[in-house]
XYZ file of C-alpha atoms in Angstrom:
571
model
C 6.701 -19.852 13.535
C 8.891 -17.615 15.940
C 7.066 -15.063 18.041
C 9.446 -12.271 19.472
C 8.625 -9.534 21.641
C 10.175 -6.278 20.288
C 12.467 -4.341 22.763
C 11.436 -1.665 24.438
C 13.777 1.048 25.154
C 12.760 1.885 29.025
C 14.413 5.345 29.191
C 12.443 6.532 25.813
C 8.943 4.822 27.256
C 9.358 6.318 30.664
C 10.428 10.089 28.321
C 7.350 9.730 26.791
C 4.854 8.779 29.397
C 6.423 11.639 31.517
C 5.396 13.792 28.666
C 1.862 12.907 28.825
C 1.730 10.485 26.562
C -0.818 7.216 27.589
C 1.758 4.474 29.213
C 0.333 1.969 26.768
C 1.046 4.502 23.704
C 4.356 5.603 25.395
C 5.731 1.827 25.374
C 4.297 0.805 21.897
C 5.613 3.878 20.212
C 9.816 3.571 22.004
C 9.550 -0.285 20.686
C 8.996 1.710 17.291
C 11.941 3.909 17.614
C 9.923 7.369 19.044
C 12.043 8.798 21.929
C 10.461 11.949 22.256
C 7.200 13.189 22.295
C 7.648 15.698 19.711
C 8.014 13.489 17.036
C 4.313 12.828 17.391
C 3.707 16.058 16.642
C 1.819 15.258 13.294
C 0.965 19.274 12.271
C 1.492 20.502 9.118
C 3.940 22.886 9.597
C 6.079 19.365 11.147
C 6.230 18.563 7.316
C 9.756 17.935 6.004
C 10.108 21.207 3.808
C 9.098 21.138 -0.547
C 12.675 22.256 -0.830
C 14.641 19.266 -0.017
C 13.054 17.222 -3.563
C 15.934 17.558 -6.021
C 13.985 19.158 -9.257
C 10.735 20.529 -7.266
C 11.764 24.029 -7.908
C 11.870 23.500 -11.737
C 8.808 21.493 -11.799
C 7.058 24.127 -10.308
C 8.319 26.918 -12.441
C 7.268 24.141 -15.452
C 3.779 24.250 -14.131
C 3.794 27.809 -13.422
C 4.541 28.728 -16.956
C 2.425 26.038 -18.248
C -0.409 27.622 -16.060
C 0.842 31.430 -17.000
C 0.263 30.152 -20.600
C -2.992 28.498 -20.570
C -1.429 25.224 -21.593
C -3.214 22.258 -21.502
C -1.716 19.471 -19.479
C -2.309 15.700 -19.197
C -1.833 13.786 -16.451
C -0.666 9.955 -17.179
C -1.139 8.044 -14.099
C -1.005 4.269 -12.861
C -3.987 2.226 -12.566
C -3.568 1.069 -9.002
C -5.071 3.240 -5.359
C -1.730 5.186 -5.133
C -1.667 6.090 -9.256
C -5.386 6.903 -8.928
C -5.687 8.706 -5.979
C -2.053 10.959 -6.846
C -4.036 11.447 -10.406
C -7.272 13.057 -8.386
C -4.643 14.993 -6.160
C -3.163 16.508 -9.138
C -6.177 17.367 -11.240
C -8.028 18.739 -8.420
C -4.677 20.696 -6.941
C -3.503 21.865 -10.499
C -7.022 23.248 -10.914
C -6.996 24.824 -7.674
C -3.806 27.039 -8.346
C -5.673 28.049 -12.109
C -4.782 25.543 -14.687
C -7.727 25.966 -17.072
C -6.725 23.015 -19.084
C -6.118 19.439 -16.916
C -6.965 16.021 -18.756
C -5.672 12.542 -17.622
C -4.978 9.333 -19.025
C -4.425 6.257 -17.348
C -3.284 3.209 -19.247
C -5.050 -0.222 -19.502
C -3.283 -2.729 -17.234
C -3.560 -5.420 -20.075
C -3.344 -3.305 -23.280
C -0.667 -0.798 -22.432
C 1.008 -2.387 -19.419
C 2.444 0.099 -17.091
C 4.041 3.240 -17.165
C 4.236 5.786 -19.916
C 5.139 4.165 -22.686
C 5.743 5.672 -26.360
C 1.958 4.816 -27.533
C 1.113 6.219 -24.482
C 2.963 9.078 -25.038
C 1.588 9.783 -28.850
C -2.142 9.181 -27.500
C -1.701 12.510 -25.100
C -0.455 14.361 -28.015
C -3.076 13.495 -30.172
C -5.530 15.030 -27.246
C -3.631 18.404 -27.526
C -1.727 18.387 -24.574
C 1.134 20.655 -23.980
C 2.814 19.551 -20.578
C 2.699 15.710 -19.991
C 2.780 15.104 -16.193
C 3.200 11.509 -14.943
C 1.708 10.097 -11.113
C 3.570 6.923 -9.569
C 5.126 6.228 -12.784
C 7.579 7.651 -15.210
C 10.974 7.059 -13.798
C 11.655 4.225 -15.396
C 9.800 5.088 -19.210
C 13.085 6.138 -20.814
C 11.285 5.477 -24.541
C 8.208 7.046 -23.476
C 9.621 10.295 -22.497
C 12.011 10.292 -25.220
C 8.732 9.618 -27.602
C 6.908 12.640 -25.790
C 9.749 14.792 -26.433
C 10.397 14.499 -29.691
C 6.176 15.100 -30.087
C 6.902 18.641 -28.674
C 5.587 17.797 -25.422
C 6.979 18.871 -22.309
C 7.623 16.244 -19.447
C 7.562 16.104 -15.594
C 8.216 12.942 -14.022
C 6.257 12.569 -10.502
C 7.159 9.273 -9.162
C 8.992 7.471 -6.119
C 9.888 4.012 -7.870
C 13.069 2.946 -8.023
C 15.286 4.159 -10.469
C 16.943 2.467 -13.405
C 20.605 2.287 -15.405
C 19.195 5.335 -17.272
C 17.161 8.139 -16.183
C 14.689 9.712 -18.708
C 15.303 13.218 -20.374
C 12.232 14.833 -18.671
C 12.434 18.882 -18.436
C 11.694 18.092 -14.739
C 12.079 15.012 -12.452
C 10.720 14.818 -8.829
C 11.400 11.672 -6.811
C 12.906 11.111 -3.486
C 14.657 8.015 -4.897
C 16.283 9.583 -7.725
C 20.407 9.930 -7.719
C 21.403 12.800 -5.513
C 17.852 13.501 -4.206
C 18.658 14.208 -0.363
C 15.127 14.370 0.754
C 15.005 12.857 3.916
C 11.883 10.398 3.319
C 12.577 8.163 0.847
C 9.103 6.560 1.241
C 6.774 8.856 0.159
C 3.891 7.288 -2.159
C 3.387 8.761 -5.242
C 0.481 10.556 -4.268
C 2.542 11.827 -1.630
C 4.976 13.586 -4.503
C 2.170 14.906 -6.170
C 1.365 16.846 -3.291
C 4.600 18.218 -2.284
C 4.750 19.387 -6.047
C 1.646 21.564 -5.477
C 3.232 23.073 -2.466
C 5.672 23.617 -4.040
C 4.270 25.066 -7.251
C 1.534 27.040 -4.876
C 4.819 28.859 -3.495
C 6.598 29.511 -6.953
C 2.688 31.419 -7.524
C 2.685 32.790 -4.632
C 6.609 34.518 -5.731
C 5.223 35.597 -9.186
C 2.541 37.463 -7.788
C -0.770 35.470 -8.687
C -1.495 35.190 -4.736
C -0.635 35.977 -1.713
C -0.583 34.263 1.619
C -4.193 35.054 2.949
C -5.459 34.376 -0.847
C -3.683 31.347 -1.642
C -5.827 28.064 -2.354
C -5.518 25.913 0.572
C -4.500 22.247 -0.597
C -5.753 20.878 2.505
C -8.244 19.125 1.589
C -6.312 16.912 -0.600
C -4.990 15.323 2.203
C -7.771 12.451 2.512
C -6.574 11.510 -0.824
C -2.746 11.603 0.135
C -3.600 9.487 3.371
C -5.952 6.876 1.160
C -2.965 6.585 -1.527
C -0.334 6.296 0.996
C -1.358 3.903 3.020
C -2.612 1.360 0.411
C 0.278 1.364 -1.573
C 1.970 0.191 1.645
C 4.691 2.525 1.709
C 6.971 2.510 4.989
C 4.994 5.135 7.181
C 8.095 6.881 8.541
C 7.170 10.428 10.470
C 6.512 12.343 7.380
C 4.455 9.998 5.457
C 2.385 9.518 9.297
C 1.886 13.123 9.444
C 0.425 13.000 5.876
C -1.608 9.923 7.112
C -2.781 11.557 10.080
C -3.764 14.978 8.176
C -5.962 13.204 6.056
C -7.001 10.865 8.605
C -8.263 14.065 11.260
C -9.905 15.637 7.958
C -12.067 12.362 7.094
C -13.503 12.106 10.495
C -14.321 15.544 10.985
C -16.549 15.219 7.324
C -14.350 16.983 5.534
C -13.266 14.631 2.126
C -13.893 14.443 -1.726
C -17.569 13.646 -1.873
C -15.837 10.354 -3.652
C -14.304 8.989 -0.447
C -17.180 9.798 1.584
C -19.501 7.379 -1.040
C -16.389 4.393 -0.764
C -16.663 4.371 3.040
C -20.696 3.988 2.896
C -20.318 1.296 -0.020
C -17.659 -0.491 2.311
C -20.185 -0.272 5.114
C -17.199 1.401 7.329
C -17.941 5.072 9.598
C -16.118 7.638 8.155
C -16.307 9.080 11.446
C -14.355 6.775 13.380
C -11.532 6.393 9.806
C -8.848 4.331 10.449
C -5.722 3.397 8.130
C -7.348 -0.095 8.174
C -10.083 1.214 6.411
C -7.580 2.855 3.834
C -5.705 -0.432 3.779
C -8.209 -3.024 3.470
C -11.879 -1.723 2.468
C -11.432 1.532 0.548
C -7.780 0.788 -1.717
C -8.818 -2.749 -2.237
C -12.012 -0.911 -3.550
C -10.340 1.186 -6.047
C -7.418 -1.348 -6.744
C -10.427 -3.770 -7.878
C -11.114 -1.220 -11.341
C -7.725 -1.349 -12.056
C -7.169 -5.225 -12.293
C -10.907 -6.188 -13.705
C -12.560 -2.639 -15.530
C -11.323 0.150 -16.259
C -8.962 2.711 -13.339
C -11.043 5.579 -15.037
C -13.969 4.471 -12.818
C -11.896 4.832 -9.146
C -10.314 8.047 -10.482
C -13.448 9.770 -11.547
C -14.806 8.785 -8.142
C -12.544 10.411 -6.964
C -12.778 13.783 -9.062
C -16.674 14.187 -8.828
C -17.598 16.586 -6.289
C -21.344 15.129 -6.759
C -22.634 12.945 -4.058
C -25.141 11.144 -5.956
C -22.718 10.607 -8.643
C -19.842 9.567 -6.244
C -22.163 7.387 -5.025
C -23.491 5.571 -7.884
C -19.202 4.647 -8.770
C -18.647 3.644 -5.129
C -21.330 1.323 -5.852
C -19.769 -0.065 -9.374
C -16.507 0.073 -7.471
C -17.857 -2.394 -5.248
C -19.554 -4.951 -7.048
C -15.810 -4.712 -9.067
C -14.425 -5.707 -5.979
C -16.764 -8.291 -5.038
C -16.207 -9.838 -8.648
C -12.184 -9.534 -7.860
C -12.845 -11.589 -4.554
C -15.018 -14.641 -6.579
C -11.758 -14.765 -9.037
C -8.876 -14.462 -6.708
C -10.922 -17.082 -4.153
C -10.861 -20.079 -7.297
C -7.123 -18.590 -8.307
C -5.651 -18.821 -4.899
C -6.851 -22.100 -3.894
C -5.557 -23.705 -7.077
C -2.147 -21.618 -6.454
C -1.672 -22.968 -3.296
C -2.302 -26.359 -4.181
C 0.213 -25.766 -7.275
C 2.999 -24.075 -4.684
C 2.359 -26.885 -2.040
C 3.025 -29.318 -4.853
C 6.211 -28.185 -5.199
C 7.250 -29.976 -1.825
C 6.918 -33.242 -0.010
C 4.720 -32.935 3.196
C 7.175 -32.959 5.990
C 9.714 -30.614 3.947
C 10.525 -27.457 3.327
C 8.852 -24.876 1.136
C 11.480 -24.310 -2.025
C 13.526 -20.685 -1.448
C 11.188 -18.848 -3.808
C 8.340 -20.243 -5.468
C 6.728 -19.485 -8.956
C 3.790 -20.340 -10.176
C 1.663 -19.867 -13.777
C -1.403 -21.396 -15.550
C -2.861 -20.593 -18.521
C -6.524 -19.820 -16.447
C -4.983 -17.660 -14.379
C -5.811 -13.491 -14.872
C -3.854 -11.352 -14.920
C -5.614 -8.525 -12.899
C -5.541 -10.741 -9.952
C -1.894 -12.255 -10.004
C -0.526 -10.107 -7.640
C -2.944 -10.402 -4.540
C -2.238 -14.170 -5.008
C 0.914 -13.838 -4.787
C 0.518 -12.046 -1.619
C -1.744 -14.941 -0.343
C 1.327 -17.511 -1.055
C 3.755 -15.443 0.712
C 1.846 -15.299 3.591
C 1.026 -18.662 3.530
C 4.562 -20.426 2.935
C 6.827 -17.164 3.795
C 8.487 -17.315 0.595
C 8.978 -14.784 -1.978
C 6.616 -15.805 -4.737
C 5.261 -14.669 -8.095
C 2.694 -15.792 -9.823
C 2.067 -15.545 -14.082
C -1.221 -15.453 -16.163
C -0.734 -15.348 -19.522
C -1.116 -12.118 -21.379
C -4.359 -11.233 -22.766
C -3.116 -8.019 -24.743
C -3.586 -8.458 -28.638
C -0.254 -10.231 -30.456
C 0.908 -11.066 -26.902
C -0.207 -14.638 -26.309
C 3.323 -16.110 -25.888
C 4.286 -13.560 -22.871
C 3.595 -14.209 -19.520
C 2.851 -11.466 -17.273
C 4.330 -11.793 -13.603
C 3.404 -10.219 -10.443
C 5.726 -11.169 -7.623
C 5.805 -10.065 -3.254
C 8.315 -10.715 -0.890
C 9.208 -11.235 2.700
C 11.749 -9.083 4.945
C 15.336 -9.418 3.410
C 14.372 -10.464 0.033
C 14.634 -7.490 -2.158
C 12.638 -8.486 -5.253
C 13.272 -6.014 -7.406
C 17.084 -6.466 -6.955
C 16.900 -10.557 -7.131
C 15.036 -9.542 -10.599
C 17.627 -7.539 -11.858
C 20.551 -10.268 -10.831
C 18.461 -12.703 -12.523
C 18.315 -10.472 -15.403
C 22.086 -10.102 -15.562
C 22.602 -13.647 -15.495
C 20.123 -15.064 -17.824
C 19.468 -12.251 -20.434
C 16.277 -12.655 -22.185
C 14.338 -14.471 -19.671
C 12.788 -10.798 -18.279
C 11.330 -8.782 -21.467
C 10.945 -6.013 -18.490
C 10.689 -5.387 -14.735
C 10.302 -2.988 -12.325
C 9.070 -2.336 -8.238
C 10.152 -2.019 -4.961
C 12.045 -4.679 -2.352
C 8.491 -5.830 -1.269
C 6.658 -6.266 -4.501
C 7.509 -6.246 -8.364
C 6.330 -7.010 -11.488
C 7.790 -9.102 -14.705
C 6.960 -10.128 -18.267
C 8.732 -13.317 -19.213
C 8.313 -15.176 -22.827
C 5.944 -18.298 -22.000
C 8.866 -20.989 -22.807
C 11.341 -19.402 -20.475
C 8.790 -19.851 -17.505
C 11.035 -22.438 -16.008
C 14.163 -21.072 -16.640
C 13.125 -17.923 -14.473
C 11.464 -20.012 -12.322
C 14.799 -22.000 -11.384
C 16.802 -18.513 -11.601
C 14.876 -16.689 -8.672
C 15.060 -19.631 -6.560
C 18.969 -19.954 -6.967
C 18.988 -16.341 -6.212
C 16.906 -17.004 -3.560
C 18.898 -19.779 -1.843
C 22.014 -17.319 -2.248
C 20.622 -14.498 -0.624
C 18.169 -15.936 1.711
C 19.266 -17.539 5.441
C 17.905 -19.997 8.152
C 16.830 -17.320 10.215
C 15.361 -15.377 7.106
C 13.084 -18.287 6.026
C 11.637 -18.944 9.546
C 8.011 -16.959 9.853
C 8.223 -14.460 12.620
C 5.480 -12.082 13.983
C 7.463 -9.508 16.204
C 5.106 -8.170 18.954
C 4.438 -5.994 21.726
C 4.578 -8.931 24.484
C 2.316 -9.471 27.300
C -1.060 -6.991 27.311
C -1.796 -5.719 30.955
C -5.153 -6.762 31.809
C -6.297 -2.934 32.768
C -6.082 -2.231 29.100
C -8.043 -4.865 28.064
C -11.617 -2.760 27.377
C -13.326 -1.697 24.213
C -12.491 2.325 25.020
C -8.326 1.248 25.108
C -8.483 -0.476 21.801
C -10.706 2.611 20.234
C -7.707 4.591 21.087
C -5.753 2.043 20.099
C -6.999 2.316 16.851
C -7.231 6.038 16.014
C -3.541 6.120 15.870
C -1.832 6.008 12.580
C -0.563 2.457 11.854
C 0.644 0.472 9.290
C 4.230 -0.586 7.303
C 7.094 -0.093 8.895
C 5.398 1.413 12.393
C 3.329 -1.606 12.458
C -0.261 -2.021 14.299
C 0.119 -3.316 18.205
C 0.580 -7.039 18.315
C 0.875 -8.602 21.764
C 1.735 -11.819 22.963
C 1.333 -14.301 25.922
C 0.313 -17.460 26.667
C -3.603 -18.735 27.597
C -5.874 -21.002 28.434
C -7.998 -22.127 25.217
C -11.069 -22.900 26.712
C -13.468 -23.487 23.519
C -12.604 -23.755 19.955
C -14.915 -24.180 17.022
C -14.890 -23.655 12.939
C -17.034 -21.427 12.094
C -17.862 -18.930 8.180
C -19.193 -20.178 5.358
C -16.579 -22.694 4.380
C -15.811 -23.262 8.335
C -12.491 -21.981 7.669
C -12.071 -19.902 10.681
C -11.431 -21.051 13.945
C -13.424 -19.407 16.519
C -12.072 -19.435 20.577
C -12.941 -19.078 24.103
C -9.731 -18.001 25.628
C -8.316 -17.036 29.623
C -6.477 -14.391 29.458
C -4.523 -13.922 32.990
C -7.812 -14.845 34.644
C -10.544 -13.094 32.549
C -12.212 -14.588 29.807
C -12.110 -13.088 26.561
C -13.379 -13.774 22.678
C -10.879 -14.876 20.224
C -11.221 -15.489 16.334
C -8.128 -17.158 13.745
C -9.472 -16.179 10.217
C -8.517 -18.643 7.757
C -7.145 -21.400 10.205
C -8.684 -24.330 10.731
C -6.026 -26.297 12.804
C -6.997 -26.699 16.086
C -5.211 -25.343 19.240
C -3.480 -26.946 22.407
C -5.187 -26.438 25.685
C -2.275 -23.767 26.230
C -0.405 -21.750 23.889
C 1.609 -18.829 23.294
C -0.561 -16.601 20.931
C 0.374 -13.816 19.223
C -2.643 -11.465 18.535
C -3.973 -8.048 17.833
C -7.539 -6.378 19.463
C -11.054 -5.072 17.981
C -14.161 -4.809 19.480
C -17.236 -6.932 18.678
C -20.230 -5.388 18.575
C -23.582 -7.094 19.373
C -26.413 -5.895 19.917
C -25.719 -3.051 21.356
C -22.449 -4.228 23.573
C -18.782 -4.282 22.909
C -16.493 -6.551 23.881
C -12.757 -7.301 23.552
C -12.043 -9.533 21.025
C -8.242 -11.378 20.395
C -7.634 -11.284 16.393
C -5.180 -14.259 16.613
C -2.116 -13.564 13.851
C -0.101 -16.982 14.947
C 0.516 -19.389 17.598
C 3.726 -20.601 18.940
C 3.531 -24.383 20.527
């Protein structure tokens, strides 16, 4: 464990604090590359422009002639918070500009895997659709649009995946990450693409005629969805994708949201008041994630659609107990992962480069939180397989892999690929996390192939765990008001939450929770005493150590105090 204080370029902090900006705020936003106070200008019209998407312009005039025509269209989206919540931004927003027709589909995650596949694509036809659209997936379904095609349908790809070899024959394609797509924000979510299609297809309306500029629908108040989607999918939250965070963000606390999100934040026992993008990140997409790994995605979307409160409420609930069933299995899965990955080393040694795990118990809804829980735990890339569930499928393994900073997963994948052809039936994802089907009796073969790429790609300094924070915290800013502000900025990857670091006194320490798994303090901090809590640590602590934490308030009974969440220690 290496904690490192970020640098913190003193011209740009003293630029922005001379601009008005808090001198807290002004030196946590230079260490995160802001020099000038305008870039936190998070308005609308601050939106990089439709325009710049190659293929926006004929995906709206697709959708405008679709719409002209009274064509019904189908929306095929992806069965996680960013598919769901860009399949609610594009049912509601295509109605809003006058589709009369809009249906969806979204595929089961064990019986049609992911994407639009050519099943997929002969189920919309058989529902009379005319124009296929796909959310957060697409760009890679060569077969699928080919199949929709030669149906008769017409395609648009929405989607900011990765790209493959081939590119699929779609009458329209929009993503950011497509070859020669100059759009400056390559990190949109798909949700996010959704939405700058409607703007884009609002504007092509507004040129035919059907509206004007003081008639036009307002898409607005989509932009709680856009936020929600964005941020769980943990997409890097450069300035455009913040201002699309902070939209949404402004909207929710204000009241103003899909009567859906509103019913998610009560079932998650959170204050849509005081929204936060760690309420998008860890109580409301973990919430809608859940129906997509254990039920059915059609629950989280159509909680999202319904403009009824009671009903909203009634799916938040189901939503919920989903997720609370997704906790008991992931909690027996992880531990026995861990004990599987740790088994893979003597004590005293070195995790392996990449680890990869699989047993027949395992499910497959919940592989790919696991394998987030191993990463963190070891700092290794690692996947983790259950075996397939979907009918005539038994001998596949179904993978779901996440990675640490310099590992690009997707990439090692595609090397491994290359050089052991017929290990990956298919793959797909992003540098961060990806996905893999494997035949059961070549488990070990990819296992031993992504470690060698692995120990190729991967350095000293690469394998060692680092938490990179903000340095020492001043005591003045140490009060329950500071870390409220603190907290209604827009945080999250790639402009990461404030993390500061210093080294205290450790007065107290206790294990405390249900399974006395987290390790409770009573810390000095230069002088003053403050709370402290290490979730899911039970190692005790030196009398002084260099901490690295983040802040929240505690609440009790009626009083709020500082409190140190501790992320890692240095000793």
């Amino acid at each position: 464990m290496k904690i490192v204080a970020r640098d913190i370029p003193p011209r740009a902090a003293w630029a922005l604090e001379q601009a008005g900006v808090h001198p807290l705020l002004a030196r946590l936003y230079a260490a995160r590359g802001v020099t000038a106070k305008d870039e936190l200008d998070d308005g609308l019209a601050r939106l990089l422009p439709p325009a710049g998407l190659k293929g926006i312009a004929d995906a709206a005039r697709l959708l405008a002639d679709a719409i002209a025509q009274q064509q019904r269209l189908c929306i095929v989206a992806d069965y996680d918070c960013d598919g769901a919540t860009a399949c609610a931004v594009a049912v509601r927003g295509l109605r809003l500009l006058g589709a009369q027709h809009v249906d969806y589909l979204v595929p089961d995650r064990v019986n049609d895997g992911y994407g639009l596949t050519a099943p997929i694509a002969r189920r919309v036809k058989e529902r009379g659709a005319d124009l296929l659209v796909t959310v957060d997936n697409g760009i890679a379904s060569v077969d699928g649009v080919a199949e929709a095609k030669a149906l008769g349908l017409s395609v648009l790809v929405t989607d900011h995946h990765l790209p493959g070899a081939q590119l699929p024959a779609a009458d329209a394609i929009v993503n950011p990450n497509q070859p020669g797509c100059d759009f400056e924000s390559k990190s949109m979510a798909g949700v996010g693409v959704m939405f700058y299609v409607l703007l884009a297809l609002r504007s092509e309306l507004r040129a035919r005629g059907v509206f004007d500029a003081a008639s036009q629908p307002r898409l607005d108040p989509l932009l709680p969805l856009v936020a929600l989607g964005t941020v769980a999918d943990v997409v890097r939250l450069d300035a455009n994708n913040r201002r699309l965070v902070a939209q949404g963000l402004r909207r929710i606390r204000a009241g103003h949201m899909p009567a859906g999100v509103a019913a998610l934040f009560t079932a998650a026992g959170r204050k849509a008041a005081a929204a936060t993008t760690f309420d998008f990140g860890f109580a409301l997409g973990p919430r809608i994630n859940a129906a997509g790994r254990l039920a059915d995605m059609t629950i989280g979307i159509e909680c999202l659609l319904t403009d009824d409160a009671g009903r909203a409420g009634e799916l938040a609930r189901t939503l919920d107990a989903i997720n609370r069933e997704r906790r008991e299995i992931e909690g027996g899965m992880r531990e026995q992962a861990l004990l599987m990955a740790e088994s893979l080393f003597a004590e005293g040694e070195a995790p392996p480069p990449a680890i990869s795990v699989f047993d027949p118990g395992f499910h497959e809804g919940v592989v790919g939180i696991v394998a987030s829980r191993i990463k963190d735990k070891l700092h290794r890339p690692a996947f983790v397989f259950a075996a397939s569930s979907a009918s005539g499928r038994g001998h596949e393994l179904k993978g779901s892999g996440r990675s640490i900073a310099g590992f690009h997963l997707r990439d090692a994948l595609d090397l491994v690929a290359k050089r052991h052809p017929g290990v990956l039936l298919k793959f797909g994802g992003h540098a961060m996390a990806a996905g893999c089907t494997v035949p059961a009796d070549q488990f070990e073969v990819f296992e031993q192939a992504l470690a060698q790429v692995a120990h190729e790609w991967l350095d000293a300094a690469t394998l060692t765990r680092r938490i990179d924070t903000d340095g020492p915290l001043a005591p003045e800013y140490c009060r329950a008001d500071m870390v409220d502000t603190l907290h209604r900025e827009v945080w999250g990857q790639g402009f990461a939450p404030p993390t500061f670091s210093e080294e205290v006194e450790v007065l107290s320490q206790r294990l405390v929770g249900e399974g006395r798994n987290h390790l409770s303090l009573k810390l000095l901090h230069q002088g003053a005493p403050v709370d402290g809590i290490w979730f899911g640590h039970t190692d005790p602590l030196p009398g002084r150590v260099l901490l690295a934490f983040r802040l929240d308030v505690n609440e009790w009974r009626g009083e709020r105090k500082v409190q140190f969440l501790v992320e890692g220690a240095q000793t």
